[in-house]
Amino acid sequence: MVIARLWSRIGGIAVSTALVGAAALVAGSGAVADAAPATSMRDLVPAPAVVAPVDADAYRITARTQLRVQAGSAPARDIADQLAGTLRRSTGYRLPVTETASPVPADGISLLLTGAGPDAGDEGYRLDVTRGGVAIRANGPAGLFHGVQTLHQLLPAAAESASRRPGPWAVPGGHVLDRPRFGYRGAMLDVARHFFTVAQVERYIDEIALYKINYLHLHLSDDQGWRIAIASWPQLAEYGGGTAVGGGPGGFYTREDYRRIVEYAASRYVTVVPEIDMPGHTNAALASYAELNCDGVAPPRYTGIDVGFSSLCVGKDVTYDFVRDVVGELAAMTPGPYLHIGGDEAKSTTPQDYATFIGRVLPIVAEHGKTVVGWHDVTRTSPPTSVVPQYWGTTGQDADVAAAAARGNRVVLSPANRAYLDQKYDPSTPLGLSWAGYVEVRDAYGWDPGSYLAGIPASSVLGVEAPLWSETLTTTPDIEYMAFPRLPAIAELGWSPAGSHDWEAFKRRLGAQGPRWTVMGINFYRSPQVPWRS
Ligand code: NGO
């Protein structure tokens, strides 16, 4: 009864009476777990759409536990192998992965592509933990992957350890039915101001995937560096990639490097969105090819952090040869649907030139089969409704963005004073900038994407994105310190139902993540706003 009420009150999602009945039965049976779990279904981040803990029940992973995976599905197998790989290291158990064609989960951990029901959608899942086992069901592999991320949070933090730990390995009992609020849940990494290696990007992909982020936007070019090899314009990477903010050696991704990043991301159900920032933020390109400059003179490479001083030459035909070649090569390397053209802070381009430039670039991207994302500055040009503006302002109001939404454009929200991970937490934060103000965890969490921007209803919101600009960041610990714990806050706004939004509950659930980050070696900011568990 309690569970039935809970399901209907929290979720508004139809749940089969069979499931509710079974759960109630177990709850009423007075079953006692072998070992009380260290974690709780009430502590998940992002909050699931529906969660119904059955505290009297729990499953314990032992040396005899098997993983069973949907027969014939290579992606499901891969997800099971990832899970088993992590758990074998920490538990020391064999945890064999075997295929099953049965829609009925046996004992152990089952990953099934049947029986999730329509409410789980494309990316959601259903997770049932009873004394007999754990069953994750989804309509597709992305949902299974997300369900496995939830299972990770239900295991003791030590399960993430790279070396063997004693256990016990209890998973709290109960039921989760989950699916995302928004389809686009992004994280951006600026690899232009400082370059990060493939391994560093892969680590960040692992970290964002824990919180069900499904897009990684890579800011691949800026005044200070061009980070992707373009075969038809080789100097861009070879010369333009050879420095960084502060004058370091920079770096760039070869096509093979980029392919590895895209593939690694795909294995974590993350889609890469590449950005070439134009027509401003282009000093690295202008320095690499003199003909791209209106006066035909290449400027020196730039290692400061000013913005707004560079522009491609809008009146020259070669500019569009350049755009066509770069966009063409990048689109061919990118399986995902989006290509980001930047478009922000074109302060050295006249409004007329800016409109001309964007008007010529949009069809080039469309010719290559990609959907354009651009910083919301592109709405000044009244772009077609297929263009996705990314709002990065701080006021919650923008007439041009609202007009675009009214015409039908869908918007990604990254308000800088909420979602920018590069802003300092408070005046004492050693890294980051503060032009948008200080952004503590509560600020990052305290807004609703569905009502944040004046004139933009939730139906016009494609999703949210947390950008991490790297003017002041040079190492993986730097990245982690700025992203954690704010990235999970933005991830929750993107995933969880609006009705679950509650700072008091969120900060408690967030605090429960701390021990996992410690075991994983994630360098996080211990915000005083959060009751961290030890
Ligand atoms: C702005 C600017 C970037 C900076 C960032 C720093 C946008 C879209 N353009 O955001 O070039 O790196 O702020 O916070």
PDB file of N, CA and C and ligand atoms in Angstrom, residues 193 222 281 307 344-345 375 392 420 422-423 433 435 469 471, ligand 1:
ATOM      1  N   ARG A 193      41.823  26.647 -24.681  1.00  0.00           N
ATOM      2  CA  ARG A 193      42.637  27.555 -23.837  1.00  0.00           C
ATOM      3  C   ARG A 193      43.797  26.779 -23.228  1.00  0.00           C
ATOM      4  N   ASP A 222      39.940  28.246 -30.471  1.00  0.00           N
ATOM      5  CA  ASP A 222      39.744  29.578 -29.899  1.00  0.00           C
ATOM      6  C   ASP A 222      40.971  30.407 -30.255  1.00  0.00           C
ATOM      7  N   HIS A 281      36.913  34.717 -31.932  1.00  0.00           N
ATOM      8  CA  HIS A 281      37.668  33.646 -31.243  1.00  0.00           C
ATOM      9  C   HIS A 281      38.478  32.823 -32.241  1.00  0.00           C
ATOM     10  N   VAL A 307      39.050  38.517 -24.803  1.00  0.00           N
ATOM     11  CA  VAL A 307      38.146  37.989 -25.830  1.00  0.00           C
ATOM     12  C   VAL A 307      37.709  39.128 -26.747  1.00  0.00           C
ATOM     13  N   ASP A 344      29.929  33.335 -30.589  1.00  0.00           N
ATOM     14  CA  ASP A 344      29.858  34.239 -29.444  1.00  0.00           C
ATOM     15  C   ASP A 344      30.850  35.382 -29.575  1.00  0.00           C
ATOM     16  N   GLU A 345      30.513  36.476 -28.929  1.00  0.00           N
ATOM     17  CA  GLU A 345      31.441  37.597 -28.710  1.00  0.00           C
ATOM     18  C   GLU A 345      32.196  38.015 -29.967  1.00  0.00           C
ATOM     19  N   TRP A 375      26.287  29.532 -29.833  1.00  0.00           N
ATOM     20  CA  TRP A 375      26.019  30.364 -28.647  1.00  0.00           C
ATOM     21  C   TRP A 375      24.878  31.302 -28.996  1.00  0.00           C
ATOM     22  N   TRP A 392      23.865  31.543 -22.802  1.00  0.00           N
ATOM     23  CA  TRP A 392      24.953  31.616 -21.819  1.00  0.00           C
ATOM     24  C   TRP A 392      24.915  32.931 -21.043  1.00  0.00           C
ATOM     25  N   TYR A 420      27.958  27.565 -15.463  1.00  0.00           N
ATOM     26  CA  TYR A 420      29.369  27.637 -15.862  1.00  0.00           C
ATOM     27  C   TYR A 420      30.244  27.045 -14.754  1.00  0.00           C
ATOM     28  N   ASP A 422      33.385  26.988 -14.733  1.00  0.00           N
ATOM     29  CA  ASP A 422      34.678  27.672 -14.573  1.00  0.00           C
ATOM     30  C   ASP A 422      34.586  28.850 -13.618  1.00  0.00           C
ATOM     31  N   GLN A 423      33.372  29.186 -13.154  1.00  0.00           N
ATOM     32  CA  GLN A 423      33.266  30.323 -12.238  1.00  0.00           C
ATOM     33  C   GLN A 423      33.655  29.874 -10.825  1.00  0.00           C
ATOM     34  N   LEU A 433      37.308  31.810 -13.015  1.00  0.00           N
ATOM     35  CA  LEU A 433      37.021  33.219 -13.247  1.00  0.00           C
ATOM     36  C   LEU A 433      35.802  33.583 -12.402  1.00  0.00           C
ATOM     37  N   TRP A 435      33.571  36.435 -13.650  1.00  0.00           N
ATOM     38  CA  TRP A 435      32.832  37.514 -14.335  1.00  0.00           C
ATOM     39  C   TRP A 435      31.317  37.351 -14.198  1.00  0.00           C
ATOM     40  N   TRP A 469      35.182  26.102 -19.039  1.00  0.00           N
ATOM     41  CA  TRP A 469      36.200  26.863 -19.769  1.00  0.00           C
ATOM     42  C   TRP A 469      37.524  26.713 -19.046  1.00  0.00           C
ATOM     43  N   GLU A 471      40.595  28.652 -19.139  1.00  0.00           N
ATOM     44  CA  GLU A 471      41.638  29.683 -19.053  1.00  0.00           C
ATOM     45  C   GLU A 471      42.592  29.424 -17.888  1.00  0.00           C
TER      46      GLU A 471
HETATM   47  C1  NGO B   1      32.318  33.338 -22.176  1.00  0.00           C
HETATM   48  C2  NGO B   1      33.185  33.406 -23.406  1.00  0.00           C
HETATM   49  C3  NGO B   1      34.326  32.403 -23.361  1.00  0.00           C
HETATM   50  C4  NGO B   1      35.035  32.434 -22.013  1.00  0.00           C
HETATM   51  C5  NGO B   1      34.019  32.182 -20.927  1.00  0.00           C
HETATM   52  C6  NGO B   1      34.660  32.227 -19.568  1.00  0.00           C
HETATM   53  C7  NGO B   1      31.255  32.355 -23.889  1.00  0.00           C
HETATM   54  C8  NGO B   1      30.178  31.667 -24.601  1.00  0.00           C
HETATM   55  N1  NGO B   1      32.231  33.028 -24.442  1.00  0.00           N
HETATM   56  O1  NGO B   1      31.370  32.322 -22.553  1.00  0.00           O
HETATM   57  O2  NGO B   1      35.243  32.697 -24.398  1.00  0.00           O
HETATM   58  O3  NGO B   1      36.023  31.422 -21.978  1.00  0.00           O
HETATM   59  O4  NGO B   1      32.969  33.114 -20.965  1.00  0.00           O
HETATM   60  O5  NGO B   1      33.761  32.036 -18.532  1.00  0.00           O
END
